[in-house]
Coordinates of C-alpha atoms and ligand atoms in Angstrom, one line a residue:
X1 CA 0.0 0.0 0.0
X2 CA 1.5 3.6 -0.7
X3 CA 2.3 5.2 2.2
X4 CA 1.4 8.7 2.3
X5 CA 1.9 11.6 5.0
X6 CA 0.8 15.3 5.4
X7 CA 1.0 17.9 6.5
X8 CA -2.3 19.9 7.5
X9 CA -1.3 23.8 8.7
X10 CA -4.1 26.4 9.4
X11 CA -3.2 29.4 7.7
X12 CA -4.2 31.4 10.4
X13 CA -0.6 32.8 10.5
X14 CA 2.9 33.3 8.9
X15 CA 4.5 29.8 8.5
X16 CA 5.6 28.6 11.5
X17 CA 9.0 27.4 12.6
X18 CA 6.8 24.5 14.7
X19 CA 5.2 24.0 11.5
X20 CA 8.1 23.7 9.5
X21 CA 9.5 21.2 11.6
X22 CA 6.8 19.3 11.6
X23 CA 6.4 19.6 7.3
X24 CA 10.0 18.4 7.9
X25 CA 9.6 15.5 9.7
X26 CA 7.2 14.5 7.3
X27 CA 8.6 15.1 4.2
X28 CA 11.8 13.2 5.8
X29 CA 9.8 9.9 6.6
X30 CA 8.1 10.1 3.4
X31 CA 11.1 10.2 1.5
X32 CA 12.8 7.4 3.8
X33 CA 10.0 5.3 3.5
X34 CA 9.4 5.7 -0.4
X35 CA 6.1 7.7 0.5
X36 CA 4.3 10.9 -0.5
X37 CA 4.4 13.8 1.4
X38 CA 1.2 16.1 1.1
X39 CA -0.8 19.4 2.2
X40 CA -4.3 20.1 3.6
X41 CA -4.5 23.9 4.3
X42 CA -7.1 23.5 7.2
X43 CA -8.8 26.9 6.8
X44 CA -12.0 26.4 8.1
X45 CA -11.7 29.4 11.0
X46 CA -12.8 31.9 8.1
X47 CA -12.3 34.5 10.4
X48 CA -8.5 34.3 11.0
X49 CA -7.7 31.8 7.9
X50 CA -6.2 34.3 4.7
X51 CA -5.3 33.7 1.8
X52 CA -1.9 35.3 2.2
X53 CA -0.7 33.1 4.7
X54 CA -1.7 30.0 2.6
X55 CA 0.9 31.4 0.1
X56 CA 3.1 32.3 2.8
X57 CA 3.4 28.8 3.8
X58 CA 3.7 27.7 0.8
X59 CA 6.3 29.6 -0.4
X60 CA 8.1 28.8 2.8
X61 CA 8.0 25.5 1.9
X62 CA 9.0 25.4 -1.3
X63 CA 12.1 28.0 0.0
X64 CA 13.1 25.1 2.4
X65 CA 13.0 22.5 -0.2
X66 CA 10.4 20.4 1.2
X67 CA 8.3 20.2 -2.0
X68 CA 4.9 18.3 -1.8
X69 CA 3.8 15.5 -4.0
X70 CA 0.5 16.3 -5.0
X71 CA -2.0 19.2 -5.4
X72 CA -2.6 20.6 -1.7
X73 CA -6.4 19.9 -0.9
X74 CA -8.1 23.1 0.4
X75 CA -10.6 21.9 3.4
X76 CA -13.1 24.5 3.1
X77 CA -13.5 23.0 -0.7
X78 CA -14.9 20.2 1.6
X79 CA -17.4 21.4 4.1
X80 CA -20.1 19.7 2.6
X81 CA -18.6 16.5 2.7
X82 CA -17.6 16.8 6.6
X83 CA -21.3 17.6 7.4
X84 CA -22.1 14.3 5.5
X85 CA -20.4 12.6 7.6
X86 CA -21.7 14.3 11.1
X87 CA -25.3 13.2 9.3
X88 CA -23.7 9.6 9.1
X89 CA -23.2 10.2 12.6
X90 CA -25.8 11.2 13.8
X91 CA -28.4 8.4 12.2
X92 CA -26.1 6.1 13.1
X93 CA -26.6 7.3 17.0
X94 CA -22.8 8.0 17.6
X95 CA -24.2 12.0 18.0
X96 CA -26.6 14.2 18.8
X97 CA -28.2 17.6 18.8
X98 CA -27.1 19.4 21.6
X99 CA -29.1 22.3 23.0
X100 CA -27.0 23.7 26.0
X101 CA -26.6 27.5 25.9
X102 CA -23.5 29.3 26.1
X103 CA -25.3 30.5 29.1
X104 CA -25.6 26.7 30.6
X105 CA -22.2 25.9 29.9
X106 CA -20.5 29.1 31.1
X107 CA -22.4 28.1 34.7
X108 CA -21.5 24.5 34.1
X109 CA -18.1 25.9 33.9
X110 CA -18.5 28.0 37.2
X111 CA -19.5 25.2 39.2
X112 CA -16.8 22.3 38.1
X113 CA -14.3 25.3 39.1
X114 CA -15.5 26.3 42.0
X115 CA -15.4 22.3 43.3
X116 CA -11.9 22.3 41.7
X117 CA -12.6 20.1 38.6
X118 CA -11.7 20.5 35.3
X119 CA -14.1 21.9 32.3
X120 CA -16.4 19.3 30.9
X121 CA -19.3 19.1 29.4
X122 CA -22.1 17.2 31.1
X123 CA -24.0 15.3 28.1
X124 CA -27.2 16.2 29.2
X125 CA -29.3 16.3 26.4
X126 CA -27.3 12.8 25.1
X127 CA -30.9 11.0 25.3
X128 CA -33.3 14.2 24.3
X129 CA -36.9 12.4 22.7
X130 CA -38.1 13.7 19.4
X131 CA -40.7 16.0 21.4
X132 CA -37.7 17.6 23.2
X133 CA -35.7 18.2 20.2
X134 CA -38.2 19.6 18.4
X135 CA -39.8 21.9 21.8
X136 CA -36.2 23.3 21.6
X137 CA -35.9 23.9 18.0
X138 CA -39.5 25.6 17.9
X139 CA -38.2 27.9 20.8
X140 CA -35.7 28.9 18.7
X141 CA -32.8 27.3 20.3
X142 CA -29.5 26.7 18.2
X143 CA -27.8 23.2 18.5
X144 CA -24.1 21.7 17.9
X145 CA -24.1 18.2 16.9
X146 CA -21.9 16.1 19.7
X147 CA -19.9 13.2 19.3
X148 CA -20.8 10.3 22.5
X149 CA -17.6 9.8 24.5
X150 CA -18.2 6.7 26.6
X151 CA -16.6 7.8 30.0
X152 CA -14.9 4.2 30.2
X153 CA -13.6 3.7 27.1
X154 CA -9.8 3.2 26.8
X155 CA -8.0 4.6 23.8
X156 CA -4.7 2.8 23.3
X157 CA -2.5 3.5 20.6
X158 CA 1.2 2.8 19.6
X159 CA 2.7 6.1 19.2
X160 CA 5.6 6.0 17.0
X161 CA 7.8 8.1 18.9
X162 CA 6.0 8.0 22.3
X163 CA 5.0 3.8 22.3
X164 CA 1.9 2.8 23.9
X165 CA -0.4 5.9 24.9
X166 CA -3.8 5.2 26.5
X167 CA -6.2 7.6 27.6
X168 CA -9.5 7.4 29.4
X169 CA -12.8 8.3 27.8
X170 CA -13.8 10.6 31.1
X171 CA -11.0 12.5 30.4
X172 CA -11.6 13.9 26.9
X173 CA -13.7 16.7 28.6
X174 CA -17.7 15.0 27.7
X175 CA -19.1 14.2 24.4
X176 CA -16.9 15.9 21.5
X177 CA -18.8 19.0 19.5
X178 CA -18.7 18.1 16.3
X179 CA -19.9 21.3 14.3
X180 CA -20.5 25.0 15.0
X181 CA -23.8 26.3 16.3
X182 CA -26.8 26.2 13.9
X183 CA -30.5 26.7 14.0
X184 CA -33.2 24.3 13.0
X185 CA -32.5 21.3 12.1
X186 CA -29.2 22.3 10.0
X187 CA -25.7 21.4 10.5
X188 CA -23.3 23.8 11.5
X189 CA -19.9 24.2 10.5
X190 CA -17.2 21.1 11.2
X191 CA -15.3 21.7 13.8
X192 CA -11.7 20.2 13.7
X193 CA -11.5 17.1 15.1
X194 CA -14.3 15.9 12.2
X195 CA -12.9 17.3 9.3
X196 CA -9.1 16.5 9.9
X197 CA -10.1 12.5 10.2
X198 CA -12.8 12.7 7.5
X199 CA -10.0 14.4 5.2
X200 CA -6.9 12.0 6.3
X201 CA -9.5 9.3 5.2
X202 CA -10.3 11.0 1.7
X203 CA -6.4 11.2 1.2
X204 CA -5.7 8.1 2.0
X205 CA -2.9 9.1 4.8
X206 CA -1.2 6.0 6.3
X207 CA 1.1 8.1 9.1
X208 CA 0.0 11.2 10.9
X209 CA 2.9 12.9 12.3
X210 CA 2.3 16.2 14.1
X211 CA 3.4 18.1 17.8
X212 CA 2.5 16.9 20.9
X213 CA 0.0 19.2 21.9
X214 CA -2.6 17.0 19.6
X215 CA -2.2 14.4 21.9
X216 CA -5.9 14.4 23.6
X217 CA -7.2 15.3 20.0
X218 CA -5.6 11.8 18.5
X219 CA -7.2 9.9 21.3
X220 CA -10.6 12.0 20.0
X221 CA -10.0 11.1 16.7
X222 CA -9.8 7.5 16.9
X223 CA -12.9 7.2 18.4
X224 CA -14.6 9.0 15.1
X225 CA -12.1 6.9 13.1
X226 CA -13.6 3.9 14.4
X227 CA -17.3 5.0 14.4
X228 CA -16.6 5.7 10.6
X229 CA -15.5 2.4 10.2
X230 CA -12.3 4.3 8.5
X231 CA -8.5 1.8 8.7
X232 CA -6.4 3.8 11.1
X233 CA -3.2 5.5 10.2
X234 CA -0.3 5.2 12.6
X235 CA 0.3 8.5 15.0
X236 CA 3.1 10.3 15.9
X237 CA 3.7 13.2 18.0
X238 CA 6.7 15.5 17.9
X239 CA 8.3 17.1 21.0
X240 CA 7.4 20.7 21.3
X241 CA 10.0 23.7 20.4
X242 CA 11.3 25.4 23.4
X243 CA 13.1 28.6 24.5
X244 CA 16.0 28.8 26.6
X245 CA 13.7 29.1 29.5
X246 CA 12.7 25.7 28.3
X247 CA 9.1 27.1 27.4
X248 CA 7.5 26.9 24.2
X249 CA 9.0 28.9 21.4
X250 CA 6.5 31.7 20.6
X251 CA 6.3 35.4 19.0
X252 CA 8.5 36.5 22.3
X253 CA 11.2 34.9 21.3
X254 CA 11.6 37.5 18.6
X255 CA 11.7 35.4 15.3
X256 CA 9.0 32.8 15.1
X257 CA 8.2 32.7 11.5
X258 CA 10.4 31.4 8.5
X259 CA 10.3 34.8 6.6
X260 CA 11.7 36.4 9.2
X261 CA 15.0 33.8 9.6
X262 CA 15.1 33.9 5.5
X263 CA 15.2 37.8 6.5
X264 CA 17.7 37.5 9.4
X265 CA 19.9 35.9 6.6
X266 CA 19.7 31.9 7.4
X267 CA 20.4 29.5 4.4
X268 CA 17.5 27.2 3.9
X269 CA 20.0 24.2 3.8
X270 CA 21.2 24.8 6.9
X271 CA 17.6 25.7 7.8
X272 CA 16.4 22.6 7.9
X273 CA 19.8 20.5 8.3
X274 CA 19.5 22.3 12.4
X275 CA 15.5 22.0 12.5
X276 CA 16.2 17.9 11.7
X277 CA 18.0 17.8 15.0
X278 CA 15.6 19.9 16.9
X279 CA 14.3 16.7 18.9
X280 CA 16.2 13.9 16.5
X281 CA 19.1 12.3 17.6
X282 CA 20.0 9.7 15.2
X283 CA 21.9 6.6 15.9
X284 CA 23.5 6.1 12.7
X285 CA 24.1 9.6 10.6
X286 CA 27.9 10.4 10.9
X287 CA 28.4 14.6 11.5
X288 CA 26.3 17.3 12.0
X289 CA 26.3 18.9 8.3
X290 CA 24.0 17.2 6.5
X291 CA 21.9 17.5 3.3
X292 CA 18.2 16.5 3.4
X293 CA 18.5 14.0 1.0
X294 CA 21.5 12.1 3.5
X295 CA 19.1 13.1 6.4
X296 CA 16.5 11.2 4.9
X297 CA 19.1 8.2 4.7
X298 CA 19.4 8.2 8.3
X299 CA 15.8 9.4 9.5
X300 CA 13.9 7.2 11.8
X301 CA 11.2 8.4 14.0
X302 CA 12.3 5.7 17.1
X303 CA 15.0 8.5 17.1
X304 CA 13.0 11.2 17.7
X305 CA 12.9 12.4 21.5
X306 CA 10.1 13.0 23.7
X307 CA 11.6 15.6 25.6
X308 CA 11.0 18.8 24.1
X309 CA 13.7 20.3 22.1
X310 CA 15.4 23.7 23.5
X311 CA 15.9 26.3 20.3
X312 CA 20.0 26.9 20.3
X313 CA 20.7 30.2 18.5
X314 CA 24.2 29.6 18.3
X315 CA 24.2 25.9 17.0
X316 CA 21.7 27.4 14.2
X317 CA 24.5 29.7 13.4
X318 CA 27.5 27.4 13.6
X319 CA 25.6 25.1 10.8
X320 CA 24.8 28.3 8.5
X321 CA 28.3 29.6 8.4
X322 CA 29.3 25.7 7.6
X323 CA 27.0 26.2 4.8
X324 CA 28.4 29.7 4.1
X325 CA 31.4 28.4 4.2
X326 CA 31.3 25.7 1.7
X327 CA 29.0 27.4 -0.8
X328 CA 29.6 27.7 -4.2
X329 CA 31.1 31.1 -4.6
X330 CA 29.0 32.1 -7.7
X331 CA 26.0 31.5 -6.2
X332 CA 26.9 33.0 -2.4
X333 CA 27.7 35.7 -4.8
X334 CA 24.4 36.0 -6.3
X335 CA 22.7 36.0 -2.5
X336 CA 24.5 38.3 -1.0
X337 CA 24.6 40.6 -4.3
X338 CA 20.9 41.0 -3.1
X339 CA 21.8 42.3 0.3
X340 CA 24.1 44.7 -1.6
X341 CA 21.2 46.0 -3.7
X342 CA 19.5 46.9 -1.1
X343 CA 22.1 49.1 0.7
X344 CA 22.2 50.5 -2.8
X345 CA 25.6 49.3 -3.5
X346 CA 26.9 47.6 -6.7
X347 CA 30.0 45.3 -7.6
X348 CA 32.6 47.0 -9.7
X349 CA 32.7 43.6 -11.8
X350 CA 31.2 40.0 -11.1
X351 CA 34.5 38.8 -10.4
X352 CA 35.3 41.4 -7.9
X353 CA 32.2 40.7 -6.5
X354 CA 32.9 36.9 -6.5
X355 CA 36.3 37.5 -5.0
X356 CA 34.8 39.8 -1.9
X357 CA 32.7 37.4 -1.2
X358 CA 35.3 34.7 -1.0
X359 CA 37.6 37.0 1.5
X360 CA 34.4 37.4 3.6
X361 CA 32.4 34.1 4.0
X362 CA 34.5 32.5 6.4
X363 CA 33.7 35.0 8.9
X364 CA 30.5 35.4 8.5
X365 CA 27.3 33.3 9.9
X366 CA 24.4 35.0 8.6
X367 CA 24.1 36.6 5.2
X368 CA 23.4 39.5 6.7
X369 CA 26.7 39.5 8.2
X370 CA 27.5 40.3 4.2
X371 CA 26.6 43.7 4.9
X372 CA 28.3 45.1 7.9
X373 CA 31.2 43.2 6.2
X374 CA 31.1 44.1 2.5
X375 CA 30.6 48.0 4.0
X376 CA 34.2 49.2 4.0
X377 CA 34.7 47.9 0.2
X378 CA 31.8 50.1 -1.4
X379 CA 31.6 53.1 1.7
X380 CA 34.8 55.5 3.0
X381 CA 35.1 54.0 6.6
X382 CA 35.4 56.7 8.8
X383 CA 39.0 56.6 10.8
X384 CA 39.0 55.4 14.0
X385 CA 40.6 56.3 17.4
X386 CA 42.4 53.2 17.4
X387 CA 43.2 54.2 13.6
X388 CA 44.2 57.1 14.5
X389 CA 46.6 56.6 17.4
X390 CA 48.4 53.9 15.7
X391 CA 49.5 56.1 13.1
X392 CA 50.5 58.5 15.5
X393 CA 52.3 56.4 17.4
X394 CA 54.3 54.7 14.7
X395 CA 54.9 57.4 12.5
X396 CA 52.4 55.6 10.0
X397 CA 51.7 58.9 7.8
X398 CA 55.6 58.3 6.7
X399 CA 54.8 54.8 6.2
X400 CA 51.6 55.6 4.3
X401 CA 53.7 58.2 1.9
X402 CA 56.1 55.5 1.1
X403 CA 53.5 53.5 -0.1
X404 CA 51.8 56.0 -1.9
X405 CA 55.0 57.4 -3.6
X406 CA 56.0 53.9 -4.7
X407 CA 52.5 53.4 -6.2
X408 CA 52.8 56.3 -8.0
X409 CA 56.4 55.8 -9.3
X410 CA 55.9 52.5 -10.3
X411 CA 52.7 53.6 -12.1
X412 CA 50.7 50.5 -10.3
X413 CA 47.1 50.6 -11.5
X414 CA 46.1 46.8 -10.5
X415 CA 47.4 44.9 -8.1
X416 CA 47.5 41.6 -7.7
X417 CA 48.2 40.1 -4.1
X418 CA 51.5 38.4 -5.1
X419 CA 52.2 42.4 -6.4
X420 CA 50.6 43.5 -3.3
X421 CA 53.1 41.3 -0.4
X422 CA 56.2 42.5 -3.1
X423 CA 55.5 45.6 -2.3
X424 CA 55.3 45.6 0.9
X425 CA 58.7 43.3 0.9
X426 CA 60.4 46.3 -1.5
X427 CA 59.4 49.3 0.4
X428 CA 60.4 47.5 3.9
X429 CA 63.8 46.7 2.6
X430 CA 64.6 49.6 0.7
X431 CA 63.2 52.0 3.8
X432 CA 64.2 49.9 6.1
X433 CA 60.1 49.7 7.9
X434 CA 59.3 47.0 9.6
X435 CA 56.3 45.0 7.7
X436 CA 54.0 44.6 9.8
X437 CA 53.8 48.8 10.5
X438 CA 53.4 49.0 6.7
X439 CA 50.5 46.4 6.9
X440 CA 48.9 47.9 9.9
X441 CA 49.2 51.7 8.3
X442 CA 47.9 50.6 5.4
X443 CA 44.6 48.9 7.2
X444 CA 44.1 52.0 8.8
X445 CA 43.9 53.7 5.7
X446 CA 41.7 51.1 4.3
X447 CA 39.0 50.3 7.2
X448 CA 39.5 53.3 9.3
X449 CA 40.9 50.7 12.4
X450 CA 43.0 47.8 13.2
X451 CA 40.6 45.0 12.5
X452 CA 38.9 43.3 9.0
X453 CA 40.0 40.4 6.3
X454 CA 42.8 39.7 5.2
X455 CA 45.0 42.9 4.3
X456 CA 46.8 41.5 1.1
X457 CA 43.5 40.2 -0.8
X458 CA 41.3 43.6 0.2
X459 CA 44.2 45.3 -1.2
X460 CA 44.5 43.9 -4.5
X461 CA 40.3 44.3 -4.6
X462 CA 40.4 48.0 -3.5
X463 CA 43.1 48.6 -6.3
X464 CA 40.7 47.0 -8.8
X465 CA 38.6 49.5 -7.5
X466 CA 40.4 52.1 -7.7
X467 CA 40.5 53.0 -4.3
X468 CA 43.1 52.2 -2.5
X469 CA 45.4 55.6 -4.0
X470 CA 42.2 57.8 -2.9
X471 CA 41.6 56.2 0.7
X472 CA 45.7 56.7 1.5
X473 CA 45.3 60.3 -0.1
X474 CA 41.9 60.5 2.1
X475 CA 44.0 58.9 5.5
X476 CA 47.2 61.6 4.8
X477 CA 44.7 64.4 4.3
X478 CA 42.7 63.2 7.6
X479 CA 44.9 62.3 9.9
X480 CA 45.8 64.8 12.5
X481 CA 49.5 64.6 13.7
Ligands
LIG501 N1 -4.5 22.3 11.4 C1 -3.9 21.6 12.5 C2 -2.8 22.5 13.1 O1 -2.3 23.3 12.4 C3 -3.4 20.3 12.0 C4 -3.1 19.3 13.0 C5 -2.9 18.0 12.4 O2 -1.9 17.7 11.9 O3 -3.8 17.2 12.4 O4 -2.4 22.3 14.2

């Protein structure tokens, strides 16, 4: 039988990074087990479900690489379908019309706190006659349509990352609503825990995999499953995402959705290669960088903890400046070319721009890091105290002339880095400088301070550029000593 997952986000939202994880997950078994991996938008809540996030989450996906196998099935496409089914339900006798007032519950609720119990509903109209129903429907009385939850029923499933998980029938809060409020003898709108197991039926989905916190709902679900006479798929939870607090990860924690790490300047590689080992810990896969396809390889959900996973900002970064670091210089090119473009800044030439990159990327763990980086090569850094003093106390403005004289002289209008340490070995042994206070003026002249790449390669690109004459000129004319 083809095995077939999904995954089944509300787009009440901008995609997720739980959500991603999960689509991950997924889309790793799937591939390890030769399955599909598919999408159900769930947007039934018409009042917070937009369009814009369904294409948000799309496109996120797609951005991470986890591309889905089939045409995504829309669930409100299917609303009519669902309430079939409650029908099913309810001549079948698994539900009912319940009449309970929002009124009757909220004093329902009052009471079960007030004697310290939790909030559940009480079933009472479970055995209404036809006269009641209809005395309550001629008073003008809406009605949801509730699922019976036999108070000793065990559910008992084997959770694929959990094992065995039973839960009680009384504790799954009374008999399950099943649709919205409506009035007469209509149907309301499907509520959730209906729609997701009619749908996972329609699909044909053999594995559910999804976060913990649908724990109680799987228990729920089974118990329609099996009142629809539908096969059971096998479950799955996934630990939660946590802080460092070790609660779950949410809008305070400053970047929650995947547009906003694309933004922050993450690869999606390395993405997904640190979200795989957010709560996996695989026995087999040999080092930490890893490609999805290799991930898929090595994927099992047995390895999947049940401990929630703590969100580690620094591992995240470590793993994108691996993937930094080893990207094909053309294309790291291209990306951060875009970061450029939007400081308004443009590469003198493609290979210039291929080369900057190259002098930068090891240093670097976010794209973004491309700009505060890349910033001395297309703006006049402004000179620094520590610039400053150094040439002051090293007689650097001398050092800085004999550069620029032998520049001049020699008529050197490119410079290559092999030309670049020649001259710096001529003009030391002719003036008799020591090197390293002709590299150290020279940087000062350059980045305005002590620090930044490699001295030898900047130079040769700020000569291609033209600029390394002017920012000497610019140092000489600035520097007060
Ligand atoms: N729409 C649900 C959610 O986003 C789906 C849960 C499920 O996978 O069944 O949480």
């Amino acid at each position: 039988m083809e095995k077939r997952l999904r995954l089944a986000p509300s787009p009440t939202g901008l995609f997720h990074i739980g959500t991603a994880r999960t689509a991950l997950f997924n889309w790793l078994y799937a591939k390890k087990i030769g399955g599909k991996f598919l999408i159900r938008i769930e947007d039934t809540d018409f009042l917070r479900s937009k369009p814009e996030y369904t294409k948000n989450i799309l496109e996120g996906l797609k951005w991470l690489g986890l591309e889905w196998d089939e045409e995504p099935v829309k669930q409100s496409e299917r609303i009519s379908i669902h309430k079939n089914y409650i029908k099913k339900l309810l001549e079948s006798g698994y539900a009912y019309r319940c009449f309970t007032t929002e009124d009757e519950i909220s004093k329902l609720r009052e009471t079960q706190k007030k004697e310290g119990l939790p909030p559940k509903h009480d079933n009472r109209h479970r055995n209404l006659s036809k006269e009641e129903i209809e005395k309550f429907i001629s008073q003008g009385r809406t009605s949801v349509i509730r699922f019976k939850i036999d108070e000793k029923v065990k559910i008992k499933w084997l959770d694929q990352i959990r094992g065995e998980i039973t839960w009680q029938g009384k504790d799954l809060g009374g008999d399950l609503v099943l649709s919205r409020r409506a009035l007469g003898y209509e149907i309301g709108d499907p509520l959730y825990n209906l729609a997701v197991v009619v749908d996972d039926n329609f699909m044909n989905i053999t594995h559910v995999i999804r976060g913990e916190d649908h724990i109680s709902n799987t228990a729920k679900q089974i118990l329609i499953y099996k009142a629809l006479d539908f096969k059971l798929p096998t479950f799955s939870h996934t630990p939660l995402i946590l802080n460092s607090e070790g609660k779950k990860l949410s809008k305070r924690d400053c970047v929650t959705s995947i547009d906003e790490f694309k933004e922050m300047g993450y690869l999606p590689e390395a993405l997904t290669n640190y979200m795989a080992f957010l709560g996996w810990s695989p026995k087999s896969a040999e080092g930490e960088i890893l490609s999805l396809n290799d991930i898929s390889k090595f994927f099992d959900l047995s390895d999947i903890n049940k401990a929630g996973a703590k969100f580690n900002w620094e591992k995240l970064n470590w793993i994108n400046s691996q993937y930094i670091k080893n990207m094909e210089s053309m294309k790291l090119n291209k990306i951060i070319q875009r970061y450029w473009a939007r400081m308004g800044w443009e590469a003198p030439s493609q290979e210039w721009g291929i080369k900057l990159v190259i002098l930068l990327r090891d240093s670097m763990s976010l794209l973004k890091d491309g700009i505060d980086q890349s910033k001395p090569f297309f703006l006049l850094p402004p000179i620094q105290k520590e610039g400053q003093d150094f040439l002051q106390n090293n007689n650097g403005k001398a050092s800085l002339m004999l550069i620029l004289n032998y520049l001049k002289e020699k008529k050197i209008m490119k410079l290559t880095k092999e030309k670049a340490k020649e001259t710096i070995n001529e003009i030391s042994k002719i003036h008799n400088v020591k090197k390293g206070i002709l590299m150290k003026s020279l940087r000062v002249a350059f980045f305005g301070c002590l620090s930044g790449p490699d001295l030898i390669q900047s130079w040769e690109l700020f000569s291609e550029n033209k600029s390394d004459i002017l920012r000497i000129e610019r140092c000489l004319i600035e520097i007060k000593i």
